[in-house]
PDB file of C-alpha atoms in Angstrom:
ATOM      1  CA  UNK A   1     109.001 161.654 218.208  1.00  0.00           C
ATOM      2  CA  UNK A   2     108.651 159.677 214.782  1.00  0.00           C
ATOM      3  CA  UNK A   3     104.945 159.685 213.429  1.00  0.00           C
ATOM      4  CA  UNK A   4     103.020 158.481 210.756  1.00  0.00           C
ATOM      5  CA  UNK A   5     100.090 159.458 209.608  1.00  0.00           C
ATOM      6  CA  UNK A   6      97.225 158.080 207.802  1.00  0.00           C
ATOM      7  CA  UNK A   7      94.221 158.745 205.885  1.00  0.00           C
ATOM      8  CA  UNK A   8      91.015 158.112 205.731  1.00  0.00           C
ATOM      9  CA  UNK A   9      90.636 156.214 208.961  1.00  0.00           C
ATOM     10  CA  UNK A  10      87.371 154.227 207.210  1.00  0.00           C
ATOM     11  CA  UNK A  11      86.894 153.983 203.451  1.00  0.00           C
ATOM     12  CA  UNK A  12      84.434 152.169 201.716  1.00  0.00           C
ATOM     13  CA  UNK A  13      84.024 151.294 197.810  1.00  0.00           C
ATOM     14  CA  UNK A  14      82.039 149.356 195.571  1.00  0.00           C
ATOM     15  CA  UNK A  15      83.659 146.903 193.836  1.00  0.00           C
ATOM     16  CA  UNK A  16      85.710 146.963 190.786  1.00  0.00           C
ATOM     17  CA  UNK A  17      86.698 150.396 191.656  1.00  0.00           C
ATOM     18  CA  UNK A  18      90.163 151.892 193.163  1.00  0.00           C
ATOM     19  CA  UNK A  19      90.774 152.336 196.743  1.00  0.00           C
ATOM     20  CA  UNK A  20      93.582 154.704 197.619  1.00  0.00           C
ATOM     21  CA  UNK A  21      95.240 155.367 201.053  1.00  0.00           C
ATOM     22  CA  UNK A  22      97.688 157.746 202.096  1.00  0.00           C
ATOM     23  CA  UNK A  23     100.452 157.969 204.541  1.00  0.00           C
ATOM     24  CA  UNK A  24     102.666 161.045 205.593  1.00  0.00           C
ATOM     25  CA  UNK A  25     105.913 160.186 207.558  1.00  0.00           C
ATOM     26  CA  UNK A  26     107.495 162.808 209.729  1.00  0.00           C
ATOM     27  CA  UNK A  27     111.589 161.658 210.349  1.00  0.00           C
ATOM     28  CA  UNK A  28     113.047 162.356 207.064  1.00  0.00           C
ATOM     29  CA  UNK A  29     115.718 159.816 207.816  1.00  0.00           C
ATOM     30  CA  UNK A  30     112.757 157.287 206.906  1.00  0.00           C
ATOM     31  CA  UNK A  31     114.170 154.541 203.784  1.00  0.00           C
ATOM     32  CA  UNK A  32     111.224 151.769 203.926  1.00  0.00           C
ATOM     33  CA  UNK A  33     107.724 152.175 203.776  1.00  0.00           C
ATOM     34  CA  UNK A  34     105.919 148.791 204.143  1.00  0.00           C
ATOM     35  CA  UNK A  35     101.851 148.200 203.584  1.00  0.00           C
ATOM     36  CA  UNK A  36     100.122 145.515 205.990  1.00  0.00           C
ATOM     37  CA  UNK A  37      96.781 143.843 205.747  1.00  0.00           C
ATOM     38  CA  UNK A  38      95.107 142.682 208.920  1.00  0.00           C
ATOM     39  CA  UNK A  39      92.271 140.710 208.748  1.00  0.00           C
ATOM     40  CA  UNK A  40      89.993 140.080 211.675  1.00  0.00           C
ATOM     41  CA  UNK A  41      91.584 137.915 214.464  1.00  0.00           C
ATOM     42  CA  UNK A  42      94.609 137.780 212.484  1.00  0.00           C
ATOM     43  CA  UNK A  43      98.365 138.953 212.313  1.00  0.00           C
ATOM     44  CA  UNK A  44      98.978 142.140 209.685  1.00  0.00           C
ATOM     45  CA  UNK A  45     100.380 140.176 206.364  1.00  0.00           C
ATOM     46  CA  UNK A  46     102.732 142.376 203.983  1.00  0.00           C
ATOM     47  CA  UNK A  47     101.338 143.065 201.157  1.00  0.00           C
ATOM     48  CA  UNK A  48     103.906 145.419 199.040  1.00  0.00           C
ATOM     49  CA  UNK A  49     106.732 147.477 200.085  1.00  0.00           C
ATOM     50  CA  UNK A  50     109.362 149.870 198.887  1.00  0.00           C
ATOM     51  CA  UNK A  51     112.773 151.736 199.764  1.00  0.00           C
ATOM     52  CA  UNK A  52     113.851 155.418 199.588  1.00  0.00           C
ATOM     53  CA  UNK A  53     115.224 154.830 196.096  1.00  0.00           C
ATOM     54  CA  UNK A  54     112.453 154.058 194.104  1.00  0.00           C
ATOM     55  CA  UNK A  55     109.345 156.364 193.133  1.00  0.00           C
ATOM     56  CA  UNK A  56     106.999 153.450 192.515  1.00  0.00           C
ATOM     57  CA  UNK A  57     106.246 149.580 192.819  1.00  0.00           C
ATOM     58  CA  UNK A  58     103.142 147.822 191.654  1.00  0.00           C
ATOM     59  CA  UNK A  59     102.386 144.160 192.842  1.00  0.00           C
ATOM     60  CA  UNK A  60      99.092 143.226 189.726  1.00  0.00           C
ATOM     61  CA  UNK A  61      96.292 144.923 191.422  1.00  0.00           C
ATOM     62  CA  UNK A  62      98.364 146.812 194.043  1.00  0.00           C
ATOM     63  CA  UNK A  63     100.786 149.580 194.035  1.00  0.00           C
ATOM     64  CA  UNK A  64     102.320 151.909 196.389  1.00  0.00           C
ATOM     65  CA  UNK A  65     104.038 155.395 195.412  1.00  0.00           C
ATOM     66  CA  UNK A  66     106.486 157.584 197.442  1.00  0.00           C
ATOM     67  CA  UNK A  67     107.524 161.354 197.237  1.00  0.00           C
ATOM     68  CA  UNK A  68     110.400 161.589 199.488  1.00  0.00           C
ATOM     69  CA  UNK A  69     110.121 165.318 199.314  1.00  0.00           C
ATOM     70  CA  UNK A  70     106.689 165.867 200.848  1.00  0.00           C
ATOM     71  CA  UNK A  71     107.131 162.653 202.928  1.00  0.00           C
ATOM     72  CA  UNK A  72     104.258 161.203 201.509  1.00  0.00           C
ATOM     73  CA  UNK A  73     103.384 157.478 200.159  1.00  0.00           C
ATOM     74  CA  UNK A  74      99.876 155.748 198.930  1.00  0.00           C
ATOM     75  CA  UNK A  75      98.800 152.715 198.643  1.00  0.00           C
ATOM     76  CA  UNK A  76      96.694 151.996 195.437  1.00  0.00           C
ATOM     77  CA  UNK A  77      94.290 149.095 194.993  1.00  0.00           C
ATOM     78  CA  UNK A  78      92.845 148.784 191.673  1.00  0.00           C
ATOM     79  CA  UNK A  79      89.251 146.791 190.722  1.00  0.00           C
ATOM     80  CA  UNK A  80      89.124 145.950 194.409  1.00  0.00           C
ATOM     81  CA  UNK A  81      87.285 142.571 195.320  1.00  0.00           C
ATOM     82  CA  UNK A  82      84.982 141.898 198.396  1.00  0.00           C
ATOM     83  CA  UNK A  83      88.198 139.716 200.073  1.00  0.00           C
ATOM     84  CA  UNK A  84      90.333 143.139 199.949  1.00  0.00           C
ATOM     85  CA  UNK A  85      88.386 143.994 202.851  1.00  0.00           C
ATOM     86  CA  UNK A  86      90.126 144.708 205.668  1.00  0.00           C
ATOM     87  CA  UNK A  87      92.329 146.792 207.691  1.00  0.00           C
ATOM     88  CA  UNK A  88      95.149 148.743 206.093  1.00  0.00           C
ATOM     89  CA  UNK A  89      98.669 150.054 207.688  1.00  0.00           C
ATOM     90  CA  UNK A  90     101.004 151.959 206.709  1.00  0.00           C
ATOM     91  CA  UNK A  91     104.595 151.979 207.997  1.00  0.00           C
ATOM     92  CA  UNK A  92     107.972 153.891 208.315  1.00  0.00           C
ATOM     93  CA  UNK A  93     111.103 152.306 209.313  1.00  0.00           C
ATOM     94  CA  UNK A  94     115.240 153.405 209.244  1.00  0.00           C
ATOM     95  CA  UNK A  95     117.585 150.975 207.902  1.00  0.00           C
ATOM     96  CA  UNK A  96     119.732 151.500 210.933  1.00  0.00           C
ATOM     97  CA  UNK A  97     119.376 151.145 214.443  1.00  0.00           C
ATOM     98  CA  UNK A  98     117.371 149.260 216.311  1.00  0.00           C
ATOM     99  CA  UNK A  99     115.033 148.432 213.276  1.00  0.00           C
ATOM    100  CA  UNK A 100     111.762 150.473 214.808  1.00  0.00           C
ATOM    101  CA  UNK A 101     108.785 150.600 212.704  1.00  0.00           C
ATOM    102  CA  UNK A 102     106.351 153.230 213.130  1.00  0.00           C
ATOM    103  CA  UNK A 103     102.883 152.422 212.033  1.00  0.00           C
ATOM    104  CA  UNK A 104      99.801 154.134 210.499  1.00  0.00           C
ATOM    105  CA  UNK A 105      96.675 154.387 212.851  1.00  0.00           C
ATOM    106  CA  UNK A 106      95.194 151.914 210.014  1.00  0.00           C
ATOM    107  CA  UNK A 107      92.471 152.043 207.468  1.00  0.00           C
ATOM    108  CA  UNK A 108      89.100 150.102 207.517  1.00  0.00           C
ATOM    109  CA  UNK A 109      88.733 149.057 204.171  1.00  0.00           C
ATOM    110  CA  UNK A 110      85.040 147.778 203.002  1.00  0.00           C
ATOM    111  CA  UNK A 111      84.521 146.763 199.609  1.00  0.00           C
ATOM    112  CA  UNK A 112      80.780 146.244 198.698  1.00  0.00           C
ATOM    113  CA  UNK A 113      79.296 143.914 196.202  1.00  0.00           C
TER     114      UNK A 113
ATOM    115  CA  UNK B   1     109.334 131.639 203.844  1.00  0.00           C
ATOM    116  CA  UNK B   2     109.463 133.378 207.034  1.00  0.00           C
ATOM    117  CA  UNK B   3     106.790 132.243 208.837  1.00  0.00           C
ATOM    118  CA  UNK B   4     106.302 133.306 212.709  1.00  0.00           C
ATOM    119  CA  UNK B   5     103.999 130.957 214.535  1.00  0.00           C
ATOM    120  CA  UNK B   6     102.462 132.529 217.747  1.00  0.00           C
ATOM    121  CA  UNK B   7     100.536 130.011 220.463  1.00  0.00           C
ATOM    122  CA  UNK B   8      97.611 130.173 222.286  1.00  0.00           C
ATOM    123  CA  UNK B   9      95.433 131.913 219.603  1.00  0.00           C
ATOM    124  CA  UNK B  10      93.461 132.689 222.600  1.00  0.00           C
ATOM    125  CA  UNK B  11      93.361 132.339 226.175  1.00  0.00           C
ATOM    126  CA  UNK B  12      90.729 133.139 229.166  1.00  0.00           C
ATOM    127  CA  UNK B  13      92.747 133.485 232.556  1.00  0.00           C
ATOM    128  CA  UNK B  14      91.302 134.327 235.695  1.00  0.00           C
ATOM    129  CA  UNK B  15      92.768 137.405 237.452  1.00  0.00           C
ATOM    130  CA  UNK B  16      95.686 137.306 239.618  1.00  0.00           C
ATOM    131  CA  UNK B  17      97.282 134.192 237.052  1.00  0.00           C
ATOM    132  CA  UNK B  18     100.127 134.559 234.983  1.00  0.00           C
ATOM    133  CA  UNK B  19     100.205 133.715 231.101  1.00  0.00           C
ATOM    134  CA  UNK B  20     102.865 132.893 228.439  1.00  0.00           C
ATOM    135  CA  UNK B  21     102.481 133.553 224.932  1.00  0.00           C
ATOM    136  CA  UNK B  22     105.023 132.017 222.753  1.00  0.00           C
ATOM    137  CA  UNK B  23     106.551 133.413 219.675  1.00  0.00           C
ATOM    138  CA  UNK B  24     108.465 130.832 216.759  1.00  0.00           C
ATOM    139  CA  UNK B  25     110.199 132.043 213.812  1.00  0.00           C
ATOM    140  CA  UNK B  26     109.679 128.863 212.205  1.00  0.00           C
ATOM    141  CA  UNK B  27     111.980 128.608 209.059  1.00  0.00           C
ATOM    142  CA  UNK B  28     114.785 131.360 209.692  1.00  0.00           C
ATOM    143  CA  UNK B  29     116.507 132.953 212.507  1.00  0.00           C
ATOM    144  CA  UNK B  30     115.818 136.267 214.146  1.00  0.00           C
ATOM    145  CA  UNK B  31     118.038 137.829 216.564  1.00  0.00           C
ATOM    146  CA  UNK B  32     115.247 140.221 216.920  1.00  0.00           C
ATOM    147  CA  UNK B  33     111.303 140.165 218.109  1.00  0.00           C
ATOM    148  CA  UNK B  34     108.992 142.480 218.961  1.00  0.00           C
ATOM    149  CA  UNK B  35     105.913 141.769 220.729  1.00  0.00           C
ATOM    150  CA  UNK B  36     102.864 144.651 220.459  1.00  0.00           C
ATOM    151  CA  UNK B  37      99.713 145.320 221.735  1.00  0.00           C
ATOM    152  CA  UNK B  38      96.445 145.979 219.689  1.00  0.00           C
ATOM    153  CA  UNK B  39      93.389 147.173 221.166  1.00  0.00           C
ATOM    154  CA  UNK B  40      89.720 146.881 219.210  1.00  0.00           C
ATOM    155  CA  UNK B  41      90.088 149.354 216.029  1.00  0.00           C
ATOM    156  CA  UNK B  42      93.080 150.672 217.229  1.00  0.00           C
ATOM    157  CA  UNK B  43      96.997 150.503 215.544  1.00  0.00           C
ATOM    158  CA  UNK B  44      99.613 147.814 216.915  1.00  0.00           C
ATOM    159  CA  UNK B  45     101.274 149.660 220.272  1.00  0.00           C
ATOM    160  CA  UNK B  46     104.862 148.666 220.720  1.00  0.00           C
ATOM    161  CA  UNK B  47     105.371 146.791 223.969  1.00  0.00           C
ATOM    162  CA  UNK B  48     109.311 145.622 223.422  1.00  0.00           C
ATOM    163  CA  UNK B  49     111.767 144.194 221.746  1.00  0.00           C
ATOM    164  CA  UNK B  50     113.117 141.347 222.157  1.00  0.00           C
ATOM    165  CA  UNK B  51     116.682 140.640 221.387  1.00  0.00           C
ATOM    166  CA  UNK B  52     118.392 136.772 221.911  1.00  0.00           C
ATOM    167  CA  UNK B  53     120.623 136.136 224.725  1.00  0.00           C
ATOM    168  CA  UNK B  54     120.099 139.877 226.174  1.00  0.00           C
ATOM    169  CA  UNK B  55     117.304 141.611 227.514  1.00  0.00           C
ATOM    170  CA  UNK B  56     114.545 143.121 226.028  1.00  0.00           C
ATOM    171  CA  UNK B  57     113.990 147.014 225.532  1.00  0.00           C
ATOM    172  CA  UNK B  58     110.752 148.529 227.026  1.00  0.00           C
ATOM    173  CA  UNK B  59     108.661 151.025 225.684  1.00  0.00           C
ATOM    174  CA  UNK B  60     107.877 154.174 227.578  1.00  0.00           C
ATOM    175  CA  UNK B  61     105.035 153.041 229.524  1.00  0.00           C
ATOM    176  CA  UNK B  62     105.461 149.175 229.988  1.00  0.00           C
ATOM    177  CA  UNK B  63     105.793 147.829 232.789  1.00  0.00           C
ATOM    178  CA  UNK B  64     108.837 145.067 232.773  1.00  0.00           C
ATOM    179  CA  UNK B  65     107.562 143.614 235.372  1.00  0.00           C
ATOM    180  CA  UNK B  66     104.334 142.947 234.392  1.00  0.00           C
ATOM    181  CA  UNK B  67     105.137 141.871 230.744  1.00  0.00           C
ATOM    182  CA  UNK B  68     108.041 139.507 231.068  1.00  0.00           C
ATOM    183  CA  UNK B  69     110.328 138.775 227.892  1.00  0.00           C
ATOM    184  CA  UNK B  70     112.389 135.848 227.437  1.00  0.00           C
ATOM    185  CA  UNK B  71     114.503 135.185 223.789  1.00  0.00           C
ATOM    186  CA  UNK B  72     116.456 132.428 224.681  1.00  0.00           C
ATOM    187  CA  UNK B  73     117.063 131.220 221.095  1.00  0.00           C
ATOM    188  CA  UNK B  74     117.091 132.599 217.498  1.00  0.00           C
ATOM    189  CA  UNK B  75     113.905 130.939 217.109  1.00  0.00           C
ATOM    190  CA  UNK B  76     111.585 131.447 220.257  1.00  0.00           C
ATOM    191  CA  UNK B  77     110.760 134.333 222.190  1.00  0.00           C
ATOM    192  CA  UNK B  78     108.098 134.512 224.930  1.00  0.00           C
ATOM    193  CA  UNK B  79     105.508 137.007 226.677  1.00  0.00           C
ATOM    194  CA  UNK B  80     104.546 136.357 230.193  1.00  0.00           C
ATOM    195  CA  UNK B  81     101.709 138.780 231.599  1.00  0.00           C
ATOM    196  CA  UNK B  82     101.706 138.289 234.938  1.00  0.00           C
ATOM    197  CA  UNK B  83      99.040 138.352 237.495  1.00  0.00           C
ATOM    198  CA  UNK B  84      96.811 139.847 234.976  1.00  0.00           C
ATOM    199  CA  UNK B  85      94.423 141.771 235.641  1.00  0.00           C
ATOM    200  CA  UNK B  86      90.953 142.508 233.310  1.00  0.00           C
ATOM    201  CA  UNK B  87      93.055 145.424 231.777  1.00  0.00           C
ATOM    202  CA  UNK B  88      95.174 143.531 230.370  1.00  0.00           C
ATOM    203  CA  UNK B  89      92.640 141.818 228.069  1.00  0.00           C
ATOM    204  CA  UNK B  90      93.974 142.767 224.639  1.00  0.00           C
ATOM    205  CA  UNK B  91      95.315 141.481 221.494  1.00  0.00           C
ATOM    206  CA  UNK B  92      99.425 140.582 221.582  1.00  0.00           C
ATOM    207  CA  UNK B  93     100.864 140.331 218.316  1.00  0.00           C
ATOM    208  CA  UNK B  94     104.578 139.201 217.602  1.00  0.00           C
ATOM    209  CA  UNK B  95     106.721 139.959 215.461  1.00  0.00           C
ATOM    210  CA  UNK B  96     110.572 139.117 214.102  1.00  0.00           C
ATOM    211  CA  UNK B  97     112.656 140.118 210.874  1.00  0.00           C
ATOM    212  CA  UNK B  98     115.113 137.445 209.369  1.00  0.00           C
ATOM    213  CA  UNK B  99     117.897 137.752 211.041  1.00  0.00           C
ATOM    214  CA  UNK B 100     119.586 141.456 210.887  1.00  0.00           C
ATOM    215  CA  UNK B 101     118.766 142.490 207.577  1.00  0.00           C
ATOM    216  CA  UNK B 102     117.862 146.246 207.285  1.00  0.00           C
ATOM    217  CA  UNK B 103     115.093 147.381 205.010  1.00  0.00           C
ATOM    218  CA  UNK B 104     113.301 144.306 205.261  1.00  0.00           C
ATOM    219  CA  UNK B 105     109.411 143.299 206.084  1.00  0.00           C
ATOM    220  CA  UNK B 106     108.553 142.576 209.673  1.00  0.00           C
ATOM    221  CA  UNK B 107     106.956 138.670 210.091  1.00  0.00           C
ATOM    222  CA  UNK B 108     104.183 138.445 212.168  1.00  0.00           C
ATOM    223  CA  UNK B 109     102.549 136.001 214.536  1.00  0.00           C
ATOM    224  CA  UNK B 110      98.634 135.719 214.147  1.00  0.00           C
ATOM    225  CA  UNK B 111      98.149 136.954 217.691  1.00  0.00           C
ATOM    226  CA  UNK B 112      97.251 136.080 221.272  1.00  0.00           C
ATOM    227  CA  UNK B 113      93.352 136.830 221.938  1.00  0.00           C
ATOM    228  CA  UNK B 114      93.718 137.624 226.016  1.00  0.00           C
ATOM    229  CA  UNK B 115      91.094 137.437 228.439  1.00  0.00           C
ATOM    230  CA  UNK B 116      91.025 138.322 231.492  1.00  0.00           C
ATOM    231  CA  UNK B 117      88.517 137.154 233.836  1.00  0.00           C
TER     232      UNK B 117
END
């Protein structure tokens, strides 16, 4: 079936540098890629997003790429602050049918003072 | 906008009782919910989806019985674990998308904390 993968599974940086995560979808017929951030207790939030047709989107600090050939997409946060940390997913969805999103296993996100 | 309100943040049942978990889409319309599962550390497990005036699709795996779905308006959609059991302790998140628009963000709930005593 559909998967999405994710990487690293833990990542920790100090702050005021980048944080990158990656994401490889597997059903080609894929055309959004949302990013989530779940804090502790909570419901994920969206955080940026972006369709099939476009290479790139950046949100100030965040940004999110897409190669639709290798089925890849990042996620890119620049001079990261303590309150980025959190937990990170990915996801893969079709425009059509019965709107199923496949999700990333997540990525623990500290950012140290 | 689009703003899903989710209620009891968390519950403590003893075993053998039933619980509903409520889902609101408070400030648009959604023929559609899903409700997931999250254990500790782990990625948010389809349960079903919920879809108004019909019933709801099951995921390989869940038991209908045991989880039961009711959408009876664009705005509200419940969970009902019944006569839970410890396993079912777990996180149940909910979700909905405004109305059917494709391509668009999913909305979610802040989650049920369940535990089962």
């Amino acid at each position: 079936g559909e998967n999405v993968e994710q990487h690293p599974s833990t990542l920790s940086v100090q702050e005021g540098d980048s944080a990158v995560i990656k994401c490889t979808y597997s059903d080609s017929a894929s055309n959004y890629f949302p990013w989530y951030k779940q804090e502790l207790g909570k419901g994920p939030q969206l955080i940026i997003d972006i369709r099939s047709n476009v290479g790139e989107k950046k949100d100030q600090r965040i940004a999110v790429t897409l190669n639709k050939t290798a089925k890849h997409f990042s996620l890119h946060i620049t001079e990261t602050q303590p309150e980025d940390s959190a937990v990170y997913f990915c996801a893969a969805s079709r425009g059509t049918g019965g709107f199923k999103t496949i999700f990333g296993a997540g990525t623990r996100l500290f950012v140290k003072a | 906008g689009a703003v899903v309100s989710q209620h009891p943040s968390r519950v403590i049942c003893k075993s053998g009782t039933s619980v509903k978990i409520e889902c609101r889409s408070l400030d648009f319309q959604a023929t559609t919910m899903f409700w997931y599962r999250q254990f500790p550390k782990q990625s948010l497990m389809l349960m079903a989806t919920s879809n108004e005036g019909s019933k709801a699709t099951y995921e390989q795996g869940v038991e209908k019985d045991k989880f039961l779905i009711n959408h009876a308006s664009l705005t509200l959609s419940t969970l009902t674990v019944t006569s839970a059991h410890p396993e079912d302790s777990s996180f149940y998140i909910c979700s909905a998308k405004v109305a059917a628009r494709v391509n668009s963000p999913l909305h979610f709930g802040n989650g049920t904390r369940l535990t089962v005593t």
